[in-house]
């Protein structure tokens, strides 16, 4: 006799099958909270064990990566690719290089990707991968040798209709170019098996900007639904990578005031809002020179708060764009106190479940990453389309597609939120909308 489907029963089983993976448990819990009641009302999903199957990756690939550093020492890292679900398209999702990367983090990211990619409305399955390689302080040649060694093993699992990685934390267009170069050498193919490529290698315009721009576009949709506009709104942002910098760029361009950016060294505070000129310098400093914000704060005549996070600053809108679990209960309380009315997750899962409750109790509008940061993978999907037909679209064309996709994601969230009224439940809306498309595809395949 099968146990009744309750959140507790489901989570107990998941934890038993996947012990010592707290990030994965957290990501599944956040989704299962919306889905368990929904599935109870739709026995066809229950009968076909869709949620159980969706929380089990199709395959986990783990391999050794050996390379030489600049002093000719042999170095060894662990490489991964988790092919999570290909019910609606080829496996798709980023690669992350981070010293502390492990299976729990990758399974959480791959699971989230299933819903995010489904929401984009494009035919994209879900995957995630990377290595416990620490890019900090590595020379260009070391990064190149590492990427080549990593791809030597990974290439056999990739292909434009099989699995298409892109960048994520620690993996930008430089790394993607090295990875693609090695893929091409091994397979003798010039195809779209990676996205986020530099333009001459077949990349798409607006791909680097896409996650950040998309996050700002989504917030504009949220405000429009509440009969407000972004103009003049005070925005607090964390992070200073692609997501935060381009989110800031779009917000400033749209008339909002961006008062902070941060990295592991601390945060810069621009009380009157960053100017375009200041942002340009920060971008150059972070993206080209790859140096900590601490080195720049003074030069720009901005206040720099060493080792701190910006959540105590007065704001109306918040965009955590740095890393998972950066906002706990204390930070959430600070944000509520500072006047925050809406928050969009630029990073994946930057808000802990307890912190989410603080926002829910205070009536702060909360947009989960799978909706707010889907712009990056959406433009990756557009890069795949351009590669297939051998064409380059203009920046304006790609940007228009991106805006349309973010609007469609917003519409799907409304459709599946309990009330289409002012207080939209974006978490539930995104979870259910993302689920239905993948679940229906899985039902159609039968038992596979
Ligand atoms: N890493 C990004 C994400 O989390 C982009 C993935 C992709 O473009 O495949 O969605």
XYZ file of C-alpha atoms and ligand atoms in Angstrom:
458
model
C 0.000 0.000 0.000
C 1.486 3.373 -1.054
C 1.819 6.016 1.700
C -0.449 9.056 1.516
C 1.187 11.908 -0.396
C 2.007 14.522 2.222
C 4.856 17.008 2.219
C 6.465 15.267 5.203
C 6.234 11.774 3.705
C 7.606 12.978 0.438
C 10.505 14.868 2.014
C 11.361 11.940 4.342
C 11.686 9.663 1.319
C 13.751 12.198 -0.605
C 16.148 12.706 2.310
C 16.517 8.969 2.784
C 17.378 8.502 -0.891
C 19.705 11.537 -0.957
C 21.385 11.791 2.434
C 23.692 14.692 3.371
C 22.526 16.957 0.537
C 21.026 19.959 2.357
C 20.900 22.333 -0.623
C 19.108 19.727 -2.731
C 16.615 19.051 0.088
C 15.981 22.798 0.431
C 15.312 23.315 -3.289
C 12.969 20.325 -3.494
C 11.136 21.333 -0.311
C 10.447 24.801 -1.675
C 8.915 23.308 -4.839
C 7.137 20.376 -3.155
C 5.324 22.792 -0.833
C 3.439 24.112 -3.873
C 3.264 20.843 -5.764
C 2.072 18.313 -3.193
C -1.366 19.971 -2.745
C -1.606 20.443 -6.533
C -0.757 16.799 -7.265
C -3.289 15.617 -4.696
C -5.933 17.263 -6.871
C -4.472 15.697 -10.043
C -4.210 11.942 -9.416
C -2.770 11.244 -12.892
C 0.528 12.838 -11.776
C 0.458 10.961 -8.498
C -0.320 7.675 -10.185
C 2.599 8.112 -12.615
C 4.961 9.067 -9.746
C 5.905 12.225 -11.609
C 7.274 14.133 -8.627
C 9.361 11.163 -7.488
C 10.750 10.772 -11.014
C 11.346 14.492 -11.443
C 13.449 14.667 -8.292
C 15.725 11.867 -9.506
C 18.293 13.046 -12.090
C 18.413 11.034 -15.319
C 22.145 10.587 -14.724
C 25.005 11.879 -12.606
C 28.381 11.978 -14.331
C 31.467 12.494 -12.201
C 35.048 12.364 -13.410
C 38.665 13.202 -12.633
C 40.235 16.286 -14.202
C 44.044 16.384 -14.255
C 46.023 19.379 -15.442
C 49.374 21.136 -15.022
C 49.630 24.464 -13.206
C 52.157 27.128 -14.234
C 54.838 25.588 -12.022
C 54.340 22.233 -13.752
C 52.704 20.720 -10.661
C 50.042 18.129 -11.427
C 46.651 19.213 -10.096
C 43.535 17.091 -9.733
C 39.917 18.251 -9.523
C 36.529 16.643 -9.552
C 34.352 17.337 -12.590
C 30.588 16.804 -12.772
C 27.659 16.945 -15.139
C 24.179 16.174 -13.883
C 21.752 15.475 -16.695
C 18.554 16.061 -14.821
C 15.627 15.841 -17.205
C 15.243 15.860 -21.002
C 11.476 15.453 -21.279
C 10.981 18.727 -23.177
C 14.331 19.261 -24.899
C 18.063 18.548 -24.808
C 19.754 18.831 -21.429
C 20.543 22.503 -20.842
C 22.169 24.399 -18.006
C 25.338 26.072 -16.865
C 28.739 24.975 -15.612
C 30.024 26.356 -12.330
C 33.643 26.448 -11.210
C 33.857 26.944 -7.466
C 36.160 25.604 -4.774
C 33.247 24.265 -2.680
C 31.105 22.831 -5.464
C 29.580 19.469 -4.580
C 26.784 17.131 -5.623
C 24.222 18.649 -3.285
C 24.656 22.101 -4.829
C 24.620 20.727 -8.365
C 21.497 18.644 -7.763
C 19.714 21.677 -6.348
C 20.730 23.727 -9.373
C 19.812 20.993 -11.869
C 16.426 20.484 -10.231
C 15.672 24.232 -10.293
C 16.755 24.340 -13.916
C 13.985 21.871 -14.843
C 11.329 24.393 -13.814
C 13.170 27.480 -15.013
C 13.782 26.079 -18.482
C 10.192 24.929 -18.748
C 8.983 28.450 -17.875
C 10.996 30.001 -20.728
C 8.458 28.367 -23.112
C 11.436 27.077 -25.188
C 12.230 23.377 -25.759
C 14.949 23.078 -23.108
C 15.636 20.140 -20.801
C 17.663 20.607 -17.624
C 21.225 19.947 -16.484
C 23.981 21.498 -14.423
C 27.653 20.809 -14.044
C 31.053 22.152 -13.190
C 34.064 21.381 -11.041
C 35.536 22.074 -7.630
C 38.159 24.171 -9.432
C 38.872 27.527 -7.797
C 39.354 30.095 -10.564
C 40.566 32.745 -8.091
C 44.187 33.692 -8.648
C 44.651 31.319 -11.600
C 46.501 32.585 -14.655
C 44.869 32.659 -18.058
C 46.963 29.686 -19.165
C 45.969 27.683 -16.106
C 42.296 28.357 -16.783
C 42.799 27.279 -20.387
C 44.548 24.040 -19.445
C 41.903 23.265 -16.859
C 39.049 23.886 -19.323
C 40.710 21.676 -21.941
C 41.222 18.842 -19.463
C 37.635 19.184 -18.222
C 36.216 19.090 -21.759
C 38.369 16.122 -22.746
C 36.184 14.014 -20.490
C 32.886 15.869 -20.887
C 32.766 16.099 -24.705
C 31.503 12.530 -25.156
C 28.304 13.407 -23.271
C 27.501 16.610 -25.216
C 25.926 17.548 -28.542
C 23.540 20.188 -29.894
C 20.615 17.756 -29.572
C 21.939 15.965 -26.489
C 23.308 18.279 -23.822
C 24.252 21.948 -24.212
C 26.163 23.532 -21.316
C 26.710 27.278 -20.811
C 28.365 29.409 -18.135
C 27.444 29.939 -14.492
C 29.496 31.174 -11.509
C 33.209 31.223 -12.394
C 32.494 30.326 -16.029
C 32.155 33.233 -18.437
C 32.776 33.685 -22.148
C 36.557 33.212 -21.738
C 36.025 29.749 -20.233
C 33.294 28.865 -22.738
C 35.682 29.732 -25.582
C 38.382 27.422 -24.169
C 35.809 24.682 -23.615
C 34.365 25.054 -27.111
C 37.845 25.045 -28.665
C 38.582 21.700 -27.054
C 35.135 20.296 -27.912
C 35.706 21.246 -31.553
C 39.148 19.666 -31.568
C 37.853 16.397 -30.132
C 34.666 16.044 -32.149
C 35.665 17.696 -35.467
C 32.346 19.537 -35.303
C 31.472 23.202 -35.259
C 28.010 23.062 -33.778
C 25.905 24.595 -31.038
C 26.912 22.212 -28.233
C 27.734 25.148 -25.922
C 26.081 28.517 -25.450
C 27.369 31.754 -24.036
C 30.063 31.662 -26.727
C 31.860 34.849 -27.776
C 30.229 36.347 -30.897
C 32.874 35.243 -33.469
C 32.485 31.655 -32.206
C 28.750 31.675 -32.909
C 27.524 33.355 -29.731
C 24.381 35.455 -29.480
C 24.227 39.185 -28.916
C 22.693 40.086 -25.521
C 23.633 36.680 -24.000
C 25.990 38.233 -21.417
C 23.389 40.829 -20.457
C 20.409 38.462 -20.565
C 20.086 37.222 -16.974
C 20.454 40.713 -15.495
C 18.265 42.449 -18.076
C 15.665 39.692 -17.754
C 15.555 40.126 -13.990
C 14.932 43.874 -14.372
C 12.269 43.228 -17.060
C 10.511 40.789 -14.765
C 10.414 43.344 -11.949
C 8.923 45.856 -14.389
C 6.167 43.329 -15.134
C 5.529 42.889 -11.416
C 5.232 46.642 -10.947
C 3.067 47.097 -14.031
C 0.678 44.499 -12.648
C 0.481 46.617 -9.494
C -0.043 49.768 -11.573
C 3.386 51.135 -10.696
C 6.563 51.845 -12.654
C 10.247 51.318 -11.951
C 11.119 54.982 -12.413
C 12.542 56.579 -9.298
C 12.477 53.340 -7.287
C 15.414 52.740 -4.936
C 17.014 49.364 -5.608
C 19.484 47.458 -3.482
C 21.564 44.848 -5.309
C 24.110 42.290 -4.172
C 26.737 40.754 -6.428
C 29.018 42.317 -9.013
C 29.132 39.630 -11.696
C 27.243 39.460 -14.987
C 23.825 39.188 -13.347
C 24.127 42.113 -10.923
C 26.000 44.417 -13.284
C 23.572 44.067 -16.174
C 20.546 44.123 -13.907
C 21.924 47.419 -12.530
C 22.508 48.690 -16.066
C 18.917 48.053 -17.127
C 17.508 49.486 -13.901
C 19.544 52.700 -14.248
C 18.594 52.973 -17.930
C 14.935 52.690 -16.867
C 15.199 55.502 -14.339
C 15.636 53.537 -11.094
C 18.229 54.343 -8.400
C 20.747 51.544 -7.823
C 22.328 52.127 -4.423
C 24.595 49.100 -4.000
C 26.664 46.333 -5.532
C 28.724 43.798 -3.596
C 31.257 40.985 -3.738
C 33.003 38.854 -1.137
C 35.169 41.862 -0.143
C 32.134 44.000 0.867
C 29.664 46.427 -0.734
C 29.787 49.847 -2.385
C 27.104 52.314 -1.364
C 25.939 55.040 -3.726
C 23.328 56.930 -1.701
C 22.129 58.986 -4.703
C 22.265 56.019 -7.026
C 25.116 54.820 -9.213
C 25.707 56.894 -12.332
C 26.163 55.220 -15.718
C 29.811 56.321 -15.623
C 30.409 54.701 -12.230
C 28.735 51.501 -13.362
C 30.865 51.458 -16.516
C 34.022 51.650 -14.394
C 32.819 48.942 -12.022
C 32.025 46.718 -14.995
C 35.455 47.175 -16.464
C 37.084 46.542 -13.104
C 35.094 43.397 -12.309
C 34.613 41.806 -15.718
C 37.907 42.658 -17.399
C 40.378 43.051 -14.552
C 38.597 40.535 -12.249
C 39.546 42.519 -9.139
C 37.616 42.873 -5.853
C 35.339 45.891 -5.311
C 37.465 46.841 -2.283
C 40.126 48.092 -4.697
C 37.714 50.374 -6.506
C 35.437 51.914 -3.872
C 37.801 54.797 -3.063
C 38.670 55.536 -6.653
C 34.989 56.095 -7.462
C 34.422 58.230 -4.348
C 31.824 55.759 -3.124
C 31.482 54.504 0.417
C 32.865 50.989 0.755
C 31.704 48.728 3.592
C 34.302 46.034 4.092
C 33.038 42.476 4.524
C 29.390 43.619 4.841
C 26.180 42.993 2.910
C 23.904 45.826 1.716
C 20.545 44.640 3.138
C 20.306 47.352 5.807
C 20.103 50.155 3.217
C 16.795 51.941 2.654
C 15.159 50.552 -0.463
C 11.917 49.724 -2.219
C 13.184 46.861 -4.373
C 15.813 44.181 -3.703
C 17.753 42.046 -6.173
C 19.998 39.446 -4.522
C 22.329 38.474 -7.379
C 25.314 36.962 -5.548
C 24.896 33.380 -4.329
C 22.637 30.782 -2.729
C 21.422 31.397 0.825
C 22.850 34.924 1.071
C 19.626 36.178 2.711
C 18.724 34.469 5.981
C 16.145 35.534 8.579
C 18.238 38.436 9.913
C 18.877 39.898 6.482
C 15.197 39.475 5.558
C 14.141 41.348 8.697
C 16.591 44.126 7.835
C 15.132 44.393 4.345
C 11.566 44.560 5.630
C 12.635 47.258 8.085
C 14.370 49.189 5.323
C 11.085 49.448 3.411
C 11.564 46.708 0.801
C 8.304 46.033 -1.068
C 9.401 43.512 -3.676
C 12.338 41.172 -4.204
C 13.477 39.313 -7.329
C 16.063 36.539 -7.047
C 18.802 37.257 -9.595
C 20.906 34.408 -8.203
C 19.665 30.846 -7.736
C 18.029 30.373 -4.314
C 19.652 33.358 -2.531
C 16.816 33.417 0.030
C 16.535 30.656 2.666
C 13.092 29.111 3.353
C 12.892 30.801 6.798
C 13.751 34.166 5.298
C 11.060 33.616 2.674
C 8.514 33.290 5.522
C 9.624 36.690 6.861
C 8.885 38.267 3.467
C 5.565 36.425 3.130
C 4.436 37.602 6.600
C 5.396 41.196 5.807
C 3.588 41.145 2.446
C 6.784 41.654 0.420
C 6.300 40.487 -3.182
C 8.728 37.633 -3.767
C 9.844 36.433 -7.199
C 11.804 33.154 -7.183
C 14.921 32.749 -9.310
C 13.367 30.181 -11.615
C 11.169 33.012 -12.946
C 13.290 36.128 -12.330
C 16.631 34.830 -13.605
C 15.378 32.695 -16.504
C 16.488 35.333 -19.034
C 20.007 33.880 -19.259
C 19.000 30.392 -20.231
C 16.240 31.823 -22.445
C 18.815 33.682 -24.547
C 20.915 30.511 -24.538
C 17.866 28.881 -26.139
C 17.849 31.688 -28.708
C 21.573 31.133 -29.313
C 20.791 27.458 -30.036
C 18.126 28.521 -32.549
C 20.540 30.903 -34.285
C 23.225 28.190 -34.443
C 20.769 25.706 -35.936
C 19.812 28.016 -38.782
C 23.277 29.546 -39.118
C 22.182 33.127 -38.524
C 22.922 36.033 -36.210
C 20.021 38.102 -34.948
C 20.531 41.776 -34.116
C 20.769 42.914 -30.498
C 17.361 44.567 -30.842
C 15.801 41.316 -32.093
C 17.258 39.234 -29.266
C 16.333 41.859 -26.686
C 12.749 41.927 -27.948
C 12.526 38.124 -27.699
C 13.921 38.343 -24.168
C 11.326 40.942 -23.137
C 8.547 38.802 -24.647
C 9.774 35.672 -22.867
C 9.955 37.450 -19.485
C 6.402 38.716 -20.055
C 5.245 35.177 -20.889
C 6.854 33.855 -17.703
C 5.037 36.534 -15.736
C 1.769 35.597 -17.408
C 2.281 31.908 -16.524
C 2.928 32.838 -12.882
C -0.334 34.786 -12.787
C -2.209 31.945 -14.408
C -1.222 29.499 -11.687
C -1.221 31.806 -8.687
C -4.227 31.375 -6.341
C -5.596 34.854 -7.057
C -4.749 36.952 -10.094
C -5.301 39.910 -7.818
C -2.652 42.313 -6.580
C -1.021 39.835 -4.207
C 0.285 37.314 -6.692
C 1.955 34.177 -5.307
C 4.867 34.008 -7.737
C 6.436 31.018 -5.994
C 3.397 28.835 -6.404
C 2.643 30.206 -9.863
C 6.171 29.506 -11.151
C 6.391 26.059 -9.543
C 3.080 24.853 -10.919
C 3.455 26.370 -14.395
C 7.015 24.978 -14.691
C 5.843 21.573 -13.472
C 2.830 21.069 -15.755
C 4.717 21.257 -19.046
C 7.422 18.779 -17.977
C 4.947 16.514 -16.165
C 2.629 16.287 -19.170
C 5.568 15.418 -21.403
C 6.625 12.694 -18.944
C 3.074 11.321 -18.852
C 3.017 11.157 -22.639
C 6.259 9.126 -22.791
C 4.913 6.422 -20.498
C 7.332 4.697 -18.160
C 10.833 5.817 -19.199
N 23.655 29.357 -15.584
C 22.490 30.027 -16.096
C 21.256 29.591 -15.327
O 21.352 29.331 -14.151
C 22.366 29.860 -17.593
C 22.277 28.452 -18.088
C 22.300 28.316 -19.592
O 22.366 29.317 -20.271
O 22.274 27.164 -20.063
O 20.164 29.546 -15.795
